[in-house]
Amino acid sequence: MKWKIITPLLAVIVGVFVGYLIFGGESENKSSSQTENSAKVWTCSMHPQIRKDGPGKCPICEMDLIPLEQNSNDNPLQFSMTTDAMKIANIQTTIINGEGTNETLVLSGKIKTDETFESSLVSHIPGRIEKLYISFEGQKVSKGQRIAKIYAPDLIIAQKELLEAYKMKEDSPKLLEAAKNKLRYWKISNKEINGIIKLGRTKEYFDIYAEHSGVISQKKVAVGDYLSKGKVMFQLQNLSNLWAVFDVYERDLERIAIGDEIRFTTPALPGTSFLEKVVFVDPIINPSTRTGNIRLSVSNKSKSLKPEMFITGKLRGKETIGSKLLVPKSAILWTGERSVAYVKLKDMEMPTFEFREVEIGQSIGQSYEVLSGLFNGDEVVTNGAFVIDASAQLNNRSSMMNRTLLTKHSDINVPQLPGKLDHSAKVQIESWQSSYLELKDLFVKSDASSVAKKAAKLLVEIEEIDMSKMSSEGHEFLMEVIKTLKPALKSISDSKSVDDQRKYLNDVSLSIIRLNKSFNLNSSPHYIQYCPMANNDSGGYWLSDEEKIRNPFYGSSMLSCGEVLSNKQSTTGQSSPSNHNH
């Protein structure tokens, strides 16, 4: 745990040193005062979003601001380093490809009893147990072995009926057969029946015999117990066949199919291995461990394997040529909800690395399956990614902790459909925008009751839109926007607190901004504004009819926090951000 904390801190320290190497250049030949005078932008080493025109204190942590050295690359997703800096930071890269893998999957599990080989020893005679011939769990039992002696009053009566019927066998042979069948029903053998007839008198005690072989797994009776017909006396387990059960993480389950061979070993039998096939894959995941079970049927004629032994199995993975792109685990940086990686770009004057958000799938050996964010042939950083990330953060580049740059500079992409609305539909949608601006102002005032009412009213306006004369392109785009807009407004109108309502404000705002930009709504200036601290630092947008920042995500608590990204007249979508206010 300590190393998990220390490693990122060391990376930041090394990042600062690497940043010095990257940008320090001629600083050794200049005095510190000259450097300060030449710096145009000052920032905080712990809060790189802070930007000032001169030296001073960070408004967040009160640390001294430092001059920000400018990277010649203007793309916030890219970060350049000198060759010397790469050597000192020990940056190593690997080219990834989609040629597939046949990595070995290592599994752990236990030997379990085979439930299909379980059986019960029951009493077919009601009576009292006088003696038990097997009396403890683990004891071996063979089929036909005597297991108990029982006193059975009902059998005494049945014997008397048998003897009386025997006396009348000449006149009523069927009566004798019925008396015999009654005893046979209680599992009394023909040999015992004939013995009773030969003896000419009743027996008080009868023996019960085992109908199956195995080992006693559960003892359920004791001497003196009274048994009803069908009462289970012992549970038997035949150990000549067992199950090898392995726990498999849900991400690995798709790699295993019925019929796959797994070789396993146990510490109890060093030097011995077993090769068996998968006979069952559990369709249900354990919600606590997030694993599913797979089962192998194992012949155990030698009785060398015993239930509850620990085992380790290995499955040779199926080759997946061309179907999976894998990235080494060391290339992935985790931020909790996200995973990121750095890719070295080709044909650059200086070594340059690009920040990528990556979606990964299952773990396969020492690699992750790539679902999105990386491509076949990418050269990813496998050692030193923390150093690059720390240096990028200090120089206001996109990084694990500085994701807002990626969001702010990404265009809100929309189709350009200025002539695809008939006049009446355009008037209706412009009224939505007016209602939205009123809703936004109510958020600024933190008036939850009025916000809910205005959201409900806007929801009614949306329901009344007439799309009958709209072009197919305009209709399709509008329906796409409404799919997001309506549920967000419904959630706002149903919420009682403004904090809950603000969770859905970004969805409403982006929907209105997309309509504004796509349909080129009314000619008056509108400003797209942004606060990186909204929604737990994931950022939040809103549309305003005034350039001055009045933050609807925080209201009076941080009214001026935010920045103007662009105004509505910018149809290209390129951001022209102003300075961020706090």
Coordinates of C-alpha atoms in Angstrom, one line a residue:
M1 CA 0.0 0.0 0.0
K2 CA 2.8 2.4 0.8
W3 CA 4.4 1.9 -2.6
K4 CA 1.1 2.7 -4.3
I5 CA 1.2 6.1 -2.6
I6 CA 5.0 6.7 -3.0
T7 CA 5.2 5.8 -6.7
P8 CA 2.9 8.6 -8.0
L9 CA 4.8 11.1 -5.7
L10 CA 8.1 10.0 -7.1
A11 CA 6.7 10.3 -10.6
V12 CA 5.7 13.9 -9.9
I13 CA 9.2 14.7 -8.5
V14 CA 10.8 13.1 -11.5
G15 CA 8.3 14.9 -13.8
V16 CA 9.4 18.3 -12.3
F17 CA 13.0 17.4 -13.0
V18 CA 12.2 16.2 -16.5
G19 CA 10.3 19.4 -17.1
Y20 CA 13.4 21.3 -16.2
L21 CA 15.4 19.3 -18.7
I22 CA 12.8 19.8 -21.4
F23 CA 12.4 23.5 -21.0
G24 CA 15.4 24.5 -18.9
G25 CA 17.7 25.0 -21.9
E26 CA 19.3 28.3 -21.5
S27 CA 18.1 29.1 -18.0
E28 CA 21.6 28.3 -16.6
N29 CA 22.9 31.3 -18.5
K30 CA 20.2 33.7 -17.2
S31 CA 19.5 35.0 -13.8
S32 CA 16.3 34.0 -11.9
S33 CA 15.1 37.6 -12.2
Q34 CA 15.4 37.5 -16.0
T35 CA 13.4 34.3 -16.1
E36 CA 10.6 35.8 -14.0
N37 CA 10.5 38.9 -16.1
S38 CA 10.3 36.9 -19.4
A39 CA 7.5 34.5 -18.1
K40 CA 4.1 35.5 -19.5
V41 CA 2.0 33.0 -17.5
W42 CA 2.4 31.9 -13.9
T43 CA 0.8 28.7 -12.5
C44 CA 0.7 26.6 -9.4
S45 CA 2.6 23.3 -9.3
M46 CA -0.2 21.6 -7.4
H47 CA -3.1 23.3 -9.3
P48 CA -2.0 23.8 -12.9
Q49 CA -5.4 25.1 -13.9
I50 CA -4.5 28.4 -12.2
R51 CA -3.2 31.0 -14.6
K52 CA -1.9 34.5 -13.6
D53 CA -0.1 37.2 -15.5
G54 CA 2.5 37.7 -12.8
P55 CA 4.0 36.1 -9.7
G56 CA 1.9 35.7 -6.5
K57 CA 0.1 33.1 -4.4
C58 CA -2.2 30.3 -5.5
P59 CA -5.7 31.2 -4.6
I60 CA -6.4 27.5 -3.7
C61 CA -3.4 26.3 -1.7
E62 CA -1.5 29.6 -1.1
M63 CA 1.7 28.2 -2.6
D64 CA 4.0 30.5 -4.5
L65 CA 3.2 30.5 -8.3
I66 CA 5.9 29.4 -10.7
P67 CA 6.6 30.6 -14.2
L68 CA 5.0 28.3 -16.8
E69 CA 7.4 27.2 -19.5
Q70 CA 5.6 26.9 -22.9
N71 CA 5.7 23.7 -24.9
S72 CA 6.1 24.4 -28.6
N73 CA 3.3 21.8 -29.3
D74 CA -0.1 23.6 -29.1
N75 CA -2.1 20.4 -29.0
P76 CA -3.2 19.9 -25.3
L77 CA -3.3 16.1 -25.8
Q78 CA 0.4 15.9 -26.8
F79 CA 3.6 16.4 -24.8
S80 CA 7.1 16.6 -26.2
M81 CA 10.4 15.7 -24.4
T82 CA 14.0 15.9 -25.3
T83 CA 16.0 12.7 -25.9
D84 CA 18.1 13.3 -22.8
A85 CA 14.9 13.7 -20.7
M86 CA 13.7 10.4 -22.0
K87 CA 16.9 8.6 -21.0
I88 CA 16.8 10.0 -17.5
A89 CA 13.2 9.1 -17.0
N90 CA 13.9 5.7 -18.5
I91 CA 11.0 5.9 -20.9
Q92 CA 10.4 2.6 -22.6
T93 CA 7.8 1.8 -25.3
T94 CA 6.2 -1.3 -26.9
I95 CA 4.4 -1.6 -30.3
I96 CA 1.1 -3.3 -29.8
N97 CA -0.6 -5.5 -32.4
G98 CA -3.6 -7.6 -32.9
E99 CA -1.8 -10.9 -33.7
G100 CA -3.6 -12.6 -30.8
T101 CA -2.4 -14.6 -27.8
N102 CA -2.5 -18.0 -26.3
E103 CA -1.6 -16.9 -22.8
T104 CA -1.9 -19.5 -20.1
L105 CA -4.7 -18.9 -17.6
V106 CA -3.8 -19.9 -14.1
L107 CA -6.7 -21.0 -11.9
S108 CA -7.1 -21.9 -8.2
G109 CA -9.7 -24.2 -6.7
K110 CA -10.6 -27.2 -4.6
I111 CA -11.5 -30.8 -4.9
K112 CA -15.2 -31.3 -4.1
T113 CA -17.4 -34.3 -3.8
D114 CA -19.4 -35.3 -6.9
E115 CA -23.0 -34.6 -6.0
T116 CA -24.2 -37.1 -8.6
F117 CA -22.5 -39.9 -6.5
E118 CA -24.4 -39.1 -3.3
S119 CA -26.9 -41.4 -1.8
S120 CA -28.9 -42.0 1.4
L121 CA -29.4 -45.0 3.7
V122 CA -33.0 -45.0 4.9
S123 CA -35.2 -47.2 7.1
H124 CA -38.1 -48.9 5.3
I125 CA -39.4 -50.1 8.6
P126 CA -41.0 -48.0 11.4
G127 CA -39.4 -48.8 14.7
R128 CA -36.8 -48.1 17.4
I129 CA -33.1 -48.4 16.8
E130 CA -31.6 -51.0 19.2
K131 CA -28.1 -51.1 17.8
L132 CA -25.9 -49.3 15.2
Y133 CA -23.2 -51.2 13.4
I134 CA -21.8 -48.1 11.8
S135 CA -21.6 -45.0 14.0
F136 CA -19.3 -42.2 12.8
E137 CA -18.8 -40.0 9.8
G138 CA -16.0 -41.0 7.4
Q139 CA -16.6 -44.8 8.0
K140 CA -16.7 -46.9 4.8
V141 CA -19.8 -48.8 4.0
S142 CA -20.3 -51.5 1.4
K143 CA -23.5 -52.5 -0.3
G144 CA -25.3 -55.3 1.6
Q145 CA -23.5 -54.5 4.8
R146 CA -25.6 -54.6 8.1
I147 CA -25.9 -51.1 9.4
A148 CA -28.5 -51.3 12.3
K149 CA -30.8 -53.5 14.4
I150 CA -34.4 -52.2 14.9
Y151 CA -37.3 -53.2 17.1
A152 CA -40.4 -53.0 14.9
P153 CA -43.9 -53.6 16.4
D154 CA -45.6 -53.4 13.0
L155 CA -43.3 -56.2 11.8
I156 CA -44.4 -58.4 14.7
I157 CA -48.0 -58.1 13.6
A158 CA -47.1 -58.7 10.0
Q159 CA -45.2 -61.9 11.0
K160 CA -48.3 -63.2 12.8
E161 CA -50.4 -62.6 9.7
L162 CA -47.8 -64.5 7.7
L163 CA -47.9 -67.5 10.0
E164 CA -51.7 -67.6 10.0
A165 CA -51.8 -67.3 6.3
Y166 CA -49.3 -70.1 6.0
K167 CA -51.6 -72.4 7.9
M168 CA -54.3 -71.7 5.3
K169 CA -52.1 -71.9 2.3
E170 CA -54.0 -74.8 0.8
D171 CA -57.3 -73.0 1.0
S172 CA -56.1 -69.5 0.4
P173 CA -52.8 -69.4 -1.4
K174 CA -53.3 -65.8 -2.4
L175 CA -53.6 -64.8 1.2
L176 CA -50.2 -66.2 1.9
E177 CA -48.7 -64.4 -1.1
A178 CA -50.2 -61.1 0.1
A179 CA -48.7 -61.6 3.6
K180 CA -45.3 -62.2 2.0
N181 CA -45.6 -59.1 -0.2
K182 CA -46.3 -57.0 2.9
L183 CA -43.0 -58.0 4.4
R184 CA -41.2 -57.6 1.1
Y185 CA -42.5 -54.0 0.9
W186 CA -40.5 -53.4 4.1
K187 CA -37.4 -54.8 2.4
I188 CA -37.5 -58.1 4.2
S189 CA -35.8 -60.7 2.0
N190 CA -37.3 -64.0 0.9
K191 CA -34.6 -65.8 2.9
E192 CA -35.8 -64.0 6.1
I193 CA -39.4 -64.7 5.3
N194 CA -38.8 -68.4 4.8
G195 CA -36.8 -68.4 8.0
I196 CA -39.8 -67.0 9.9
I197 CA -42.1 -69.7 8.5
K198 CA -39.6 -72.4 9.3
L199 CA -39.1 -71.0 12.8
G200 CA -42.9 -70.9 13.3
R201 CA -42.7 -67.9 15.6
T202 CA -42.2 -64.1 15.3
K203 CA -39.0 -62.2 15.6
E204 CA -38.7 -59.0 17.6
Y205 CA -35.7 -57.5 16.0
F206 CA -34.7 -57.0 12.3
D207 CA -31.5 -55.9 10.7
I208 CA -31.3 -53.0 8.2
Y209 CA -28.8 -53.4 5.3
A210 CA -27.0 -50.8 3.2
E211 CA -28.3 -50.5 -0.4
H212 CA -25.3 -48.4 -1.6
S213 CA -21.5 -48.3 -1.1
G214 CA -19.6 -45.2 0.0
V215 CA -18.3 -43.2 2.9
I216 CA -20.6 -41.8 5.7
S217 CA -20.7 -38.0 5.1
Q218 CA -23.6 -37.4 7.6
K219 CA -24.9 -39.4 10.5
K220 CA -28.5 -38.5 11.3
V221 CA -29.6 -41.1 14.0
A222 CA -28.5 -42.5 17.3
V223 CA -29.3 -45.6 19.3
G224 CA -32.8 -45.3 20.8
D225 CA -34.2 -43.1 18.0
Y226 CA -37.6 -44.0 16.7
L227 CA -37.7 -44.2 12.9
S228 CA -40.6 -43.5 10.7
K229 CA -40.8 -45.2 7.3
G230 CA -38.4 -43.6 4.9
K231 CA -36.4 -41.8 7.6
V232 CA -32.8 -41.0 6.4
M233 CA -30.3 -42.6 8.7
F234 CA -27.0 -41.8 7.0
Q235 CA -25.8 -39.7 4.0
L236 CA -23.3 -41.6 1.8
Q237 CA -20.7 -40.1 -0.6
N238 CA -18.9 -42.3 -3.2
L239 CA -15.4 -41.0 -3.5
S240 CA -14.5 -43.0 -6.6
N241 CA -15.4 -40.0 -8.6
L242 CA -14.8 -36.3 -7.6
W243 CA -15.1 -32.8 -8.9
A244 CA -12.3 -30.3 -9.4
V245 CA -13.9 -26.9 -9.0
F246 CA -12.1 -23.7 -10.0
D247 CA -13.1 -20.1 -9.3
V248 CA -12.8 -18.0 -12.5
Y249 CA -13.1 -14.2 -12.6
E250 CA -16.0 -13.0 -14.7
R251 CA -13.7 -11.3 -17.2
D252 CA -12.0 -14.7 -17.9
L253 CA -15.1 -16.9 -18.2
E254 CA -15.5 -16.3 -21.9
R255 CA -12.2 -18.0 -22.5
I256 CA -13.4 -21.3 -21.1
A257 CA -15.8 -23.7 -22.8
I258 CA -17.1 -27.2 -22.0
G259 CA -14.6 -29.7 -23.3
D260 CA -11.5 -27.6 -22.7
E261 CA -8.7 -29.5 -21.0
I262 CA -7.1 -28.2 -17.8
R263 CA -4.1 -29.7 -16.2
F264 CA -4.0 -29.4 -12.4
T265 CA -1.8 -30.2 -9.4
T266 CA -2.2 -30.3 -5.7
P267 CA 0.5 -29.6 -3.0
A268 CA -0.7 -32.8 -1.3
L269 CA 0.7 -34.9 -4.2
P270 CA 3.9 -33.3 -5.4
G271 CA 5.1 -34.4 -8.8
T272 CA 1.6 -35.7 -9.8
S273 CA -0.6 -33.9 -12.3
F274 CA -4.1 -34.6 -13.6
L275 CA -5.5 -33.7 -17.0
E276 CA -9.3 -33.5 -17.2
K277 CA -12.0 -31.8 -19.3
V278 CA -14.4 -29.1 -18.3
V279 CA -17.9 -30.6 -17.9
F280 CA -19.7 -27.6 -16.5
V281 CA -19.5 -23.8 -16.5
D282 CA -21.6 -22.1 -13.9
P283 CA -24.1 -19.6 -15.6
I284 CA -24.4 -17.6 -12.4
I285 CA -21.8 -15.1 -11.0
N286 CA -21.2 -15.0 -7.2
P287 CA -22.1 -11.4 -6.4
S288 CA -19.6 -11.2 -3.5
T289 CA -16.5 -12.6 -5.2
R290 CA -17.4 -11.7 -8.8
T291 CA -16.4 -15.2 -9.9
G292 CA -18.0 -18.1 -11.6
N293 CA -17.3 -21.8 -11.1
I294 CA -16.1 -24.3 -13.6
R295 CA -16.1 -28.0 -12.9
L296 CA -14.0 -31.0 -14.0
S297 CA -15.1 -34.6 -13.4
V298 CA -12.1 -36.6 -12.0
S299 CA -11.9 -40.3 -11.7
N300 CA -10.5 -41.2 -8.3
K301 CA -10.2 -45.0 -8.3
S302 CA -6.9 -44.9 -6.4
K303 CA -8.5 -42.7 -3.7
S304 CA -5.4 -40.4 -3.8
L305 CA -7.5 -37.2 -4.1
K306 CA -9.6 -36.1 -1.1
P307 CA -12.4 -33.5 -0.9
E308 CA -11.3 -30.0 0.1
M309 CA -7.7 -30.4 -1.2
F310 CA -6.4 -27.2 -2.7
I311 CA -5.5 -27.4 -6.4
T312 CA -4.0 -25.2 -9.1
G313 CA -4.9 -25.5 -12.7
K314 CA -3.6 -24.2 -16.0
L315 CA -5.6 -23.6 -19.1
R316 CA -3.7 -23.0 -22.3
G317 CA -5.7 -20.2 -23.9
K318 CA -7.1 -20.5 -27.4
E319 CA -5.3 -18.4 -30.0
T320 CA -7.3 -15.4 -31.1
I321 CA -5.4 -14.2 -34.2
G322 CA -6.7 -10.9 -35.4
S323 CA -9.6 -10.7 -33.0
K324 CA -8.0 -9.0 -29.9
L325 CA -5.7 -6.1 -29.4
L326 CA -3.6 -6.5 -26.3
V327 CA -1.7 -3.8 -24.3
P328 CA 0.8 -4.6 -21.5
K329 CA -0.6 -3.9 -18.1
S330 CA 2.3 -1.6 -17.3
A331 CA 1.1 0.8 -20.0
I332 CA -2.2 1.6 -18.3
L333 CA -2.6 4.3 -15.7
W334 CA -5.6 4.1 -13.5
T335 CA -7.6 7.1 -12.3
G336 CA -10.5 5.3 -10.6
E337 CA -13.3 5.6 -13.2
R338 CA -10.9 5.9 -16.2
S339 CA -7.8 4.3 -17.6
V340 CA -5.3 6.2 -19.7
A341 CA -2.2 5.5 -21.7
Y342 CA 0.5 7.5 -23.6
V343 CA 1.3 6.8 -27.2
K344 CA 4.6 7.8 -28.9
L345 CA 3.9 9.6 -32.1
K346 CA 5.8 8.8 -35.3
D347 CA 7.7 11.3 -37.5
M348 CA 8.0 14.1 -34.9
E349 CA 11.1 16.3 -34.6
M350 CA 11.1 15.8 -30.8
P351 CA 9.9 12.6 -29.0
T352 CA 6.2 13.4 -28.6
F353 CA 3.6 11.4 -26.6
E354 CA -0.2 11.6 -27.0
F355 CA -2.6 11.3 -24.1
R356 CA -5.3 8.6 -24.7
E357 CA -8.3 7.6 -22.7
V358 CA -8.5 3.8 -23.0
E359 CA -11.3 1.3 -22.5
I360 CA -10.0 -2.1 -21.5
G361 CA -11.6 -5.5 -21.4
Q362 CA -10.6 -8.7 -19.8
S363 CA -7.2 -9.4 -18.2
I364 CA -5.2 -11.9 -20.2
G365 CA -1.9 -12.9 -18.5
Q366 CA 0.2 -9.7 -18.3
S367 CA -1.9 -7.8 -20.8
Y368 CA -5.3 -6.2 -21.1
E369 CA -7.7 -6.5 -24.0
V370 CA -8.2 -3.1 -25.7
L371 CA -11.8 -2.2 -26.5
S372 CA -11.2 1.4 -27.6
G373 CA -8.6 4.2 -27.5
L374 CA -5.6 2.3 -28.9
F375 CA -5.0 0.9 -32.4
N376 CA -2.9 -1.8 -34.0
G377 CA 0.6 -0.6 -34.4
D378 CA 0.5 2.1 -31.7
E379 CA 3.8 2.5 -29.8
V380 CA 2.7 2.8 -26.1
V381 CA 4.7 3.8 -23.1
T382 CA 5.2 0.8 -20.9
N383 CA 7.7 2.3 -18.5
G384 CA 7.8 5.9 -17.3
A385 CA 4.2 6.8 -18.1
F386 CA 3.8 8.3 -14.6
V387 CA 6.7 10.6 -15.3
I388 CA 5.2 11.8 -18.6
D389 CA 1.9 12.3 -17.0
A390 CA 3.3 14.4 -14.1
S391 CA 5.3 16.5 -16.5
A392 CA 2.3 17.0 -18.7
Q393 CA 0.2 18.1 -15.7
L394 CA 2.7 20.7 -14.6
N395 CA 2.8 22.1 -18.1
N396 CA -1.0 22.3 -18.4
R397 CA -1.4 19.4 -20.8
S398 CA -4.1 16.8 -20.6
S399 CA -3.3 14.2 -17.9
M400 CA -4.9 11.9 -15.4
M401 CA -5.6 14.8 -13.1
N402 CA -6.1 17.5 -15.8
R403 CA -8.8 15.9 -17.9
T404 CA -10.8 19.2 -18.3
L405 CA -8.4 20.3 -21.1
L406 CA -9.6 17.3 -23.1
T407 CA -13.2 18.2 -22.5
K408 CA -12.8 22.0 -23.1
H409 CA -11.0 21.7 -26.4
S410 CA -13.2 19.0 -27.8
D411 CA -15.8 20.3 -30.2
I412 CA -19.5 19.8 -29.4
N413 CA -20.0 18.2 -32.7
V414 CA -23.3 18.7 -34.5
P415 CA -24.6 18.6 -38.0
Q416 CA -25.1 22.0 -39.6
L417 CA -28.8 22.1 -40.4
P418 CA -29.7 25.9 -40.5
G419 CA -32.3 25.5 -43.3
K420 CA -33.8 22.2 -42.2
L421 CA -36.6 23.6 -40.0
D422 CA -39.9 25.1 -41.2
H423 CA -40.7 28.5 -39.6
S424 CA -43.2 27.3 -37.0
A425 CA -40.8 24.5 -35.7
K426 CA -37.9 27.0 -35.5
V427 CA -40.1 29.4 -33.5
Q428 CA -41.0 26.6 -31.1
I429 CA -37.4 25.5 -30.6
E430 CA -36.3 29.1 -30.1
S431 CA -39.0 29.3 -27.3
W432 CA -37.4 26.2 -25.7
Q433 CA -34.1 28.1 -25.7
S434 CA -35.8 31.1 -24.0
S435 CA -37.3 28.8 -21.4
Y436 CA -33.9 27.2 -20.9
L437 CA -32.3 30.6 -20.3
E438 CA -34.9 31.3 -17.6
L439 CA -34.3 27.8 -16.1
K440 CA -30.6 28.5 -16.1
D441 CA -31.1 31.8 -14.2
L442 CA -33.3 30.0 -11.6
F443 CA -30.4 27.6 -11.1
V444 CA -28.1 30.6 -10.5
K445 CA -30.6 31.7 -7.8
S446 CA -30.6 28.1 -6.3
D447 CA -34.5 28.2 -6.3
A448 CA -35.3 24.5 -6.3
S449 CA -39.1 24.9 -6.3
S450 CA -39.1 27.4 -9.3
V451 CA -36.5 25.2 -11.1
A452 CA -38.8 22.2 -10.9
K453 CA -41.8 24.2 -12.2
K454 CA -39.8 25.7 -15.1
A455 CA -38.4 22.3 -16.0
A456 CA -41.9 20.8 -16.1
K457 CA -43.2 23.7 -18.2
L458 CA -40.3 23.2 -20.7
L459 CA -41.1 19.5 -20.8
V460 CA -44.7 20.4 -21.9
E461 CA -43.3 22.7 -24.6
I462 CA -41.2 19.9 -26.0
E463 CA -44.2 17.5 -26.1
E464 CA -46.1 20.1 -28.3
I465 CA -43.5 20.3 -31.0
D466 CA -44.9 19.9 -34.6
M467 CA -42.5 17.9 -36.7
S468 CA -44.9 17.3 -39.6
K469 CA -43.2 19.7 -42.0
M470 CA -39.6 19.2 -40.9
S471 CA -37.0 17.7 -43.2
S472 CA -35.8 14.1 -42.5
E473 CA -32.4 15.3 -41.4
G474 CA -33.8 17.9 -39.1
H475 CA -36.4 15.4 -37.7
E476 CA -33.8 12.7 -37.1
F477 CA -31.4 15.1 -35.3
L478 CA -34.1 16.7 -33.2
M479 CA -35.4 13.2 -32.0
E480 CA -31.8 12.3 -31.0
V481 CA -31.5 15.5 -28.9
I482 CA -34.9 15.0 -27.3
K483 CA -34.0 11.5 -26.2
T484 CA -31.5 13.1 -23.8
L485 CA -33.4 16.3 -23.1
K486 CA -36.7 14.9 -21.9
P487 CA -35.5 12.4 -19.2
A488 CA -33.1 15.1 -17.8
L489 CA -35.9 17.6 -17.5
K490 CA -38.2 15.0 -16.0
S491 CA -35.6 14.2 -13.4
I492 CA -35.1 17.9 -12.6
S493 CA -38.9 18.4 -12.2
D494 CA -39.2 15.4 -9.9
S495 CA -36.2 16.4 -7.7
K496 CA -36.8 18.4 -4.5
S497 CA -33.3 19.7 -3.8
V498 CA -31.3 22.0 -6.1
D499 CA -28.2 19.8 -5.6
D500 CA -30.1 16.8 -7.1
Q501 CA -31.5 19.0 -9.9
R502 CA -28.0 20.2 -10.9
K503 CA -26.9 16.6 -11.6
Y504 CA -29.0 16.8 -14.8
L505 CA -28.3 20.4 -15.8
N506 CA -25.3 19.5 -18.0
D507 CA -27.5 17.1 -20.1
V508 CA -30.1 19.8 -20.6
S509 CA -27.5 22.5 -21.4
L510 CA -25.6 20.4 -23.9
S511 CA -28.9 19.5 -25.6
I512 CA -29.9 23.2 -26.0
I513 CA -26.3 24.1 -27.1
R514 CA -26.5 21.4 -29.8
L515 CA -29.9 22.7 -31.1
N516 CA -28.5 26.3 -31.0
K517 CA -25.4 25.5 -33.0
S518 CA -27.1 23.0 -35.5
F519 CA -30.2 25.1 -36.4
N520 CA -28.5 28.5 -36.1
L521 CA -31.2 29.8 -33.7
N522 CA -31.9 33.6 -33.4
S523 CA -29.2 36.1 -34.2
S524 CA -28.6 37.6 -30.8
P525 CA -25.3 36.6 -29.2
H526 CA -25.2 33.6 -27.0
Y527 CA -22.1 32.4 -25.1
I528 CA -21.1 28.8 -24.4
Q529 CA -19.7 28.8 -20.9
Y530 CA -17.9 26.1 -18.9
C531 CA -17.0 25.3 -15.3
P532 CA -14.3 22.5 -14.9
M533 CA -15.3 22.0 -11.2
A534 CA -18.9 21.1 -11.8
N535 CA -20.2 17.6 -11.4
N536 CA -17.4 16.5 -9.2
D537 CA -14.7 17.9 -11.4
S538 CA -16.0 16.3 -14.6
G539 CA -17.1 19.7 -15.9
G540 CA -20.3 21.4 -16.8
Y541 CA -21.6 23.5 -19.8
W542 CA -24.3 26.1 -20.0
L543 CA -25.6 28.6 -22.6
S544 CA -25.9 32.2 -21.6
D545 CA -27.2 35.4 -23.3
E546 CA -24.5 37.5 -21.5
E547 CA -20.8 37.2 -21.5
K548 CA -20.4 37.7 -17.7
I549 CA -20.0 34.4 -15.8
R550 CA -23.0 33.6 -13.6
N551 CA -22.5 29.9 -12.7
P552 CA -25.7 27.8 -12.5
F553 CA -23.9 24.8 -11.1
Y554 CA -22.9 26.6 -7.8
G555 CA -25.0 29.7 -7.6
S556 CA -23.9 32.3 -5.1
S557 CA -21.3 29.9 -3.5
M558 CA -19.0 30.3 -6.6
L559 CA -21.0 32.6 -8.8
S560 CA -18.1 33.7 -11.1
C561 CA -16.4 30.3 -11.4
G562 CA -16.1 29.4 -15.1
E563 CA -15.0 30.7 -18.5
V564 CA -16.4 31.6 -21.9
L565 CA -15.5 28.9 -24.4
S566 CA -17.1 30.5 -27.5
N567 CA -20.1 32.5 -28.6
K568 CA -23.0 31.2 -30.6
Q569 CA -21.8 32.8 -33.8
S570 CA -18.8 30.4 -34.0
T571 CA -20.3 27.7 -36.3
T572 CA -17.0 25.9 -36.6
G573 CA -17.1 24.9 -33.0
Q574 CA -13.6 26.0 -32.3
S575 CA -13.2 27.2 -28.7
S576 CA -11.9 30.6 -27.9
P577 CA -11.7 30.3 -24.1
S578 CA -11.3 33.3 -21.9
N579 CA -9.4 33.2 -18.7
H580 CA -10.9 30.9 -16.0
N581 CA -12.4 32.8 -13.1
H582 CA -12.6 31.7 -9.5

